[in-house]
Coordinates of C-alpha atoms and ligand atoms in Angstrom, one line a residue:
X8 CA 0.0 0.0 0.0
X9 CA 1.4 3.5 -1.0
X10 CA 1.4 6.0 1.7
X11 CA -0.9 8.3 -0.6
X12 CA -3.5 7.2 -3.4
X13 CA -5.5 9.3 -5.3
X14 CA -8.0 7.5 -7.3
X15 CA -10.1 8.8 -9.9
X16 CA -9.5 12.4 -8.2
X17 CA -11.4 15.1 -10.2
X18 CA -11.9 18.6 -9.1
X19 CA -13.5 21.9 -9.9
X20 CA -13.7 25.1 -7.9
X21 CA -17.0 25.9 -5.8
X22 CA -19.3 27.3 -8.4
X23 CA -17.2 26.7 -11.3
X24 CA -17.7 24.8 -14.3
X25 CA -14.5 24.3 -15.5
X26 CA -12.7 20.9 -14.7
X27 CA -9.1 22.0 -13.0
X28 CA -8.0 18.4 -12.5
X29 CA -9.8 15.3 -14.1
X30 CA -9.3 11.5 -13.7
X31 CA -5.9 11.9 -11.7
X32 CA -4.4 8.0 -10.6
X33 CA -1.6 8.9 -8.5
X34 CA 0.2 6.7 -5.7
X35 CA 2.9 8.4 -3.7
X36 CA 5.6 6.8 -1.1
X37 CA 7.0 8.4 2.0
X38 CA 10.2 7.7 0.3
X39 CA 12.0 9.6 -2.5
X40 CA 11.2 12.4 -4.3
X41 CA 8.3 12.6 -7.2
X42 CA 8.6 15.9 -9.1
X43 CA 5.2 17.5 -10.5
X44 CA 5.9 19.9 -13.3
X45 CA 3.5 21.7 -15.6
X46 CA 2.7 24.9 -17.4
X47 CA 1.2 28.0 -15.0
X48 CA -2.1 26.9 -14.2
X49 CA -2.2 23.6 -15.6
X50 CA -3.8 22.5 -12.0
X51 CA -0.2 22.1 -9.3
X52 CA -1.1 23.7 -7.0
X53 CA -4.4 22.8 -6.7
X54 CA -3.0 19.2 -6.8
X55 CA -1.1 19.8 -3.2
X56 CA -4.0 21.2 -1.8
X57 CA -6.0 17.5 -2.7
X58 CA -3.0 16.1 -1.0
X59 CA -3.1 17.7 2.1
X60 CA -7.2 17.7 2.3
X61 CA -7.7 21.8 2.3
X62 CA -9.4 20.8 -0.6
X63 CA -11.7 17.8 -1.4
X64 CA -12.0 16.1 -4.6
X65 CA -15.1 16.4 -6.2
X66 CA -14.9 12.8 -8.1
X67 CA -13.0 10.0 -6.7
X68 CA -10.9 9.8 -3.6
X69 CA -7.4 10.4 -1.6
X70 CA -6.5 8.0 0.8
X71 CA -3.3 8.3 4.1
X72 CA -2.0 4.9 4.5
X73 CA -5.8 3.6 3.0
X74 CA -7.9 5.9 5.3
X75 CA -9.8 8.3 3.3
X76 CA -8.0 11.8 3.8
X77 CA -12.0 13.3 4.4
X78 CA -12.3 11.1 7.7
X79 CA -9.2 12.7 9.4
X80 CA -9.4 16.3 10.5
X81 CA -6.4 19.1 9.2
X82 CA -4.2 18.8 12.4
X83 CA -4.0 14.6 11.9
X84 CA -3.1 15.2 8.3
X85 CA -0.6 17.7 9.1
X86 CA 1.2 15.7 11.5
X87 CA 2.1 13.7 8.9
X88 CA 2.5 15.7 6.0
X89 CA 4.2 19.0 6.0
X90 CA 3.4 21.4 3.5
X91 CA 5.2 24.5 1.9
X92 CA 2.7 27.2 0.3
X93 CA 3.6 28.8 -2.9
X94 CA 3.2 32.0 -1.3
X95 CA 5.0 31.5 1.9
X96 CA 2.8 34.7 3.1
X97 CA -0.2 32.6 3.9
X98 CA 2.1 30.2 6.1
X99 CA 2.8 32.6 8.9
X100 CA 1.5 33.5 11.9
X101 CA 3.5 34.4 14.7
X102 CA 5.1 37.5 15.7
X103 CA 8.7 36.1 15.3
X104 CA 10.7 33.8 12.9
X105 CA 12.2 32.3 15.9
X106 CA 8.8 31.1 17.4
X107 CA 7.2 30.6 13.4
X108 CA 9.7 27.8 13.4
X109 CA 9.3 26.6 17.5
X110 CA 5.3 26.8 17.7
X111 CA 5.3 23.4 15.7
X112 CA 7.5 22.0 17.6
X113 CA 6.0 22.6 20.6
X114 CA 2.9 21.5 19.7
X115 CA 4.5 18.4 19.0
X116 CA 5.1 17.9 22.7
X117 CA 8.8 17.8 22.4
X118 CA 10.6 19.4 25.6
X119 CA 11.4 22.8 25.5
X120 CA 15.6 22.2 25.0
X121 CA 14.8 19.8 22.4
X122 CA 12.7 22.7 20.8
X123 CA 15.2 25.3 21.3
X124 CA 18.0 23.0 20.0
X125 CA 16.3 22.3 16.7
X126 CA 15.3 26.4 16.0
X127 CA 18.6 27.1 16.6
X128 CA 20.2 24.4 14.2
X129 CA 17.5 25.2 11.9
X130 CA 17.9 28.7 11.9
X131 CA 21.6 28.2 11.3
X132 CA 21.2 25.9 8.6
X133 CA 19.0 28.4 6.5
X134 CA 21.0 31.3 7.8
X135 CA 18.0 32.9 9.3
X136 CA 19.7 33.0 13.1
X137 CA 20.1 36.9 13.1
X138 CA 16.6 37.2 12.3
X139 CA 15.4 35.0 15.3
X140 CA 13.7 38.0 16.5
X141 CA 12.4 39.9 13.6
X142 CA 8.3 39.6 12.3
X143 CA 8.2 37.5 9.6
X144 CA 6.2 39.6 6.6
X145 CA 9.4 42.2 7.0
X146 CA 12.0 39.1 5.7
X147 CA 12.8 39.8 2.1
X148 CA 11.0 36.9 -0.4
X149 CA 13.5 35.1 -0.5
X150 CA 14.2 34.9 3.2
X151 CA 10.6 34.4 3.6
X152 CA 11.1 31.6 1.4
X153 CA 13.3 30.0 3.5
X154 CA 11.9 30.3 6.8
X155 CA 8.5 28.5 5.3
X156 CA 10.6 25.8 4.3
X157 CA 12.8 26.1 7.4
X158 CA 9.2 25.7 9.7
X159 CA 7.9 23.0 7.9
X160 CA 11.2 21.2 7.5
X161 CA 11.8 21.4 11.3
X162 CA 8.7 19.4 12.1
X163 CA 10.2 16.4 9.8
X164 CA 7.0 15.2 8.7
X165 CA 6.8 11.6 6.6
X166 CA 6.0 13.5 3.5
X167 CA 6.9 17.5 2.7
X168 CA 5.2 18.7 -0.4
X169 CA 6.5 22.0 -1.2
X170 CA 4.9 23.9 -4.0
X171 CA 7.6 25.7 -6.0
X172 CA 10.2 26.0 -3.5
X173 CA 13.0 27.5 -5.3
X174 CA 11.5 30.3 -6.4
X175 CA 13.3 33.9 -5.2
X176 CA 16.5 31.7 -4.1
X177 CA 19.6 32.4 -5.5
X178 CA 21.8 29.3 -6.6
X179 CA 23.5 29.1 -3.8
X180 CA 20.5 28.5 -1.2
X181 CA 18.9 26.3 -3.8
X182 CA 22.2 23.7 -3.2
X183 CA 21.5 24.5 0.4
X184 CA 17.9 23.5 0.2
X185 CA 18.3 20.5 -2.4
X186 CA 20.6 19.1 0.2
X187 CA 18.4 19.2 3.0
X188 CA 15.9 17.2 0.4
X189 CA 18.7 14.7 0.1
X190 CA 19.0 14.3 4.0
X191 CA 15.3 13.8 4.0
X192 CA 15.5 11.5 1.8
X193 CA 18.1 9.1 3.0
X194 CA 16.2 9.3 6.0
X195 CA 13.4 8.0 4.3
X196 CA 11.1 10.6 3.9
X197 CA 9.1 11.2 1.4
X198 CA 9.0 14.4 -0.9
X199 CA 6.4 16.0 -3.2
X200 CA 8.3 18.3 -5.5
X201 CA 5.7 21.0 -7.5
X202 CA 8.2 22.9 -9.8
X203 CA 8.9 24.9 -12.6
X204 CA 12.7 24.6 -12.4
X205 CA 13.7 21.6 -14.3
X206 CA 17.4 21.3 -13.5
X207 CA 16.4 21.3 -9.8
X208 CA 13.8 18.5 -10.5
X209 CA 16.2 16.3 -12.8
X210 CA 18.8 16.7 -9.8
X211 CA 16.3 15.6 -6.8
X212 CA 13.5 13.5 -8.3
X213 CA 13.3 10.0 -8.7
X214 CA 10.1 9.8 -10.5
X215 CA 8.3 13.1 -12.6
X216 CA 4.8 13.3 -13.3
X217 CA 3.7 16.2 -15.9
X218 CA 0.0 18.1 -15.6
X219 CA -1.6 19.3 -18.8
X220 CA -4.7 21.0 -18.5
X221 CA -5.6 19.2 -15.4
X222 CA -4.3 15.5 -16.5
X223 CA -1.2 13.3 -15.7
X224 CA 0.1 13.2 -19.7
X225 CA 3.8 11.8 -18.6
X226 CA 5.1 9.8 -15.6
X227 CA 8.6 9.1 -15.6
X228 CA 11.1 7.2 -13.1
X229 CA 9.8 4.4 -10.5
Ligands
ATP463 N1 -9.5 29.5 -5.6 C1 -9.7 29.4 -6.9 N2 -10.9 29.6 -7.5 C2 -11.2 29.4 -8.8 N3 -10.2 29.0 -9.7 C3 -9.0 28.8 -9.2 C4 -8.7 28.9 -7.8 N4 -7.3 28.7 -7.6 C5 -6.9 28.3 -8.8 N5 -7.9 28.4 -9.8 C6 -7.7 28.0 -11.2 O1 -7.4 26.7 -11.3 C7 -6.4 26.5 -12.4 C8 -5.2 25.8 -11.8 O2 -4.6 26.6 -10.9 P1 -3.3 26.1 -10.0 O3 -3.0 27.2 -9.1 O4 -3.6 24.8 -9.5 O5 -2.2 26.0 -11.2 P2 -0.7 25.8 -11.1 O6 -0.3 24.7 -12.0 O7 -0.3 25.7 -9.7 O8 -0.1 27.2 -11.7 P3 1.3 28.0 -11.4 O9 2.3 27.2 -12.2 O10 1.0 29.3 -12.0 O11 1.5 28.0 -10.0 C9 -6.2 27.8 -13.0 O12 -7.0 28.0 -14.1 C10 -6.6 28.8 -11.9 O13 -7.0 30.0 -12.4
MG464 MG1 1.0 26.8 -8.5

């Protein structure tokens, strides 16, 4: 059994008519790395959200582990699947980066030195640290960028879908971030890879799937 399934997973927008994804068959692991590419607004983002059950398909179904995603509330989905927003904007909500990155980790139950030891290794890793105390929506994009990641990474969730994480970071952090990914990986978790940078993809994915108006038309890798 995969650790996700979609199965016959259609979806329109509330009110809309037009199909955004149709007939998607999809199983994913909590192990390596599946790339979703696709031109703008060919449905990948809307995708992850089906993944992660903010949204619900209209047709057919996604299953956790062969439990329907529909029969387990936000919080039990999100302890096992971390997710990265495309706009990292909409991800925070606390009045430092410092506790944007600890308030999952507390809520985790983990003791506060085990909390305060993985910020600060975090922060370090994504050279964030002298920021600790500064309000998120002033970081620049691309530090905003990373913090999202850095927050969601912390919580090292069995699957991390991360919709177009690369975007706003220069070369440099991208080698920082795609090694992370590798880490993760090893470790033997899972990643969900929505991208428009190919090179970044070819280097960290196993497997590729490519959207097309709303349909898987490629699959590549095992
Ligand atoms: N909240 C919404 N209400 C109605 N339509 C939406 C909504 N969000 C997205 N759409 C539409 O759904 C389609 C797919 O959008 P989606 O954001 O999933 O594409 P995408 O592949 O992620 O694009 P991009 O590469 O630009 O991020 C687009 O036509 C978009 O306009
Ligand atoms: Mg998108």
């Amino acid at each position: 059994m995969a650790f996700m399934d979609l199965v016959n997973v259609s979806y329109s927008y509330p009110g809309q008519k037009k199909t955004i994804l149709r007939d998607i068959n999809l199983s994913i692991w909590n192990k390596g790395c599946i790339a979703v590419a696709g031109s703008n607004g060919c449905g990948k983002t809307t995708l992850s959200k089906l993944l992660i059950g903010i949204l619900t398909p209209v047709t057919g179904f996604v299953n956790l582990n062969g439990q329907p995603l529909a029969s387990l509330t936000l919080p039990q989905i999100g302890r096992r699947i971390g997710y990265v927003f495309q706009n990292p904007d909409r991800q925070f909500f606390c009045a430092t980066v410092e506790e944007e990155i600890s308030f999952g980790l507390q809520n985790l139950g983990l003791p506060a030195d085990r909390v305060l030891q993985k910020v600060m290794a975090i922060l370090d890793y994504f050279e964030l640290t002298r920021y600790a105390r500064t309000f998120p929506l002033a970081l620049s994009a691309g530090e905003k960028r990373r913090l999202a990641i850095a927050a969601v990474l912390a919580l090292e969730p069995e699957l991390l879908v991360l919709d177009e994480p690369t975007a706003g970071l220069d070369p440099y952090r991208k080698r920082l971030l795609g090694d992370y990914l590798e880490k993760l990986i090893t470790a033997n978790r899972g990643v969900v890879l929505i991208s428009h940078d190919q090179r970044f993809m070819d280097r960290y994915a196993n497997r590729l799937i490519r959207l097309e108006e709303g349909q898987i038309v490629e699959q590549l890798g095992a």
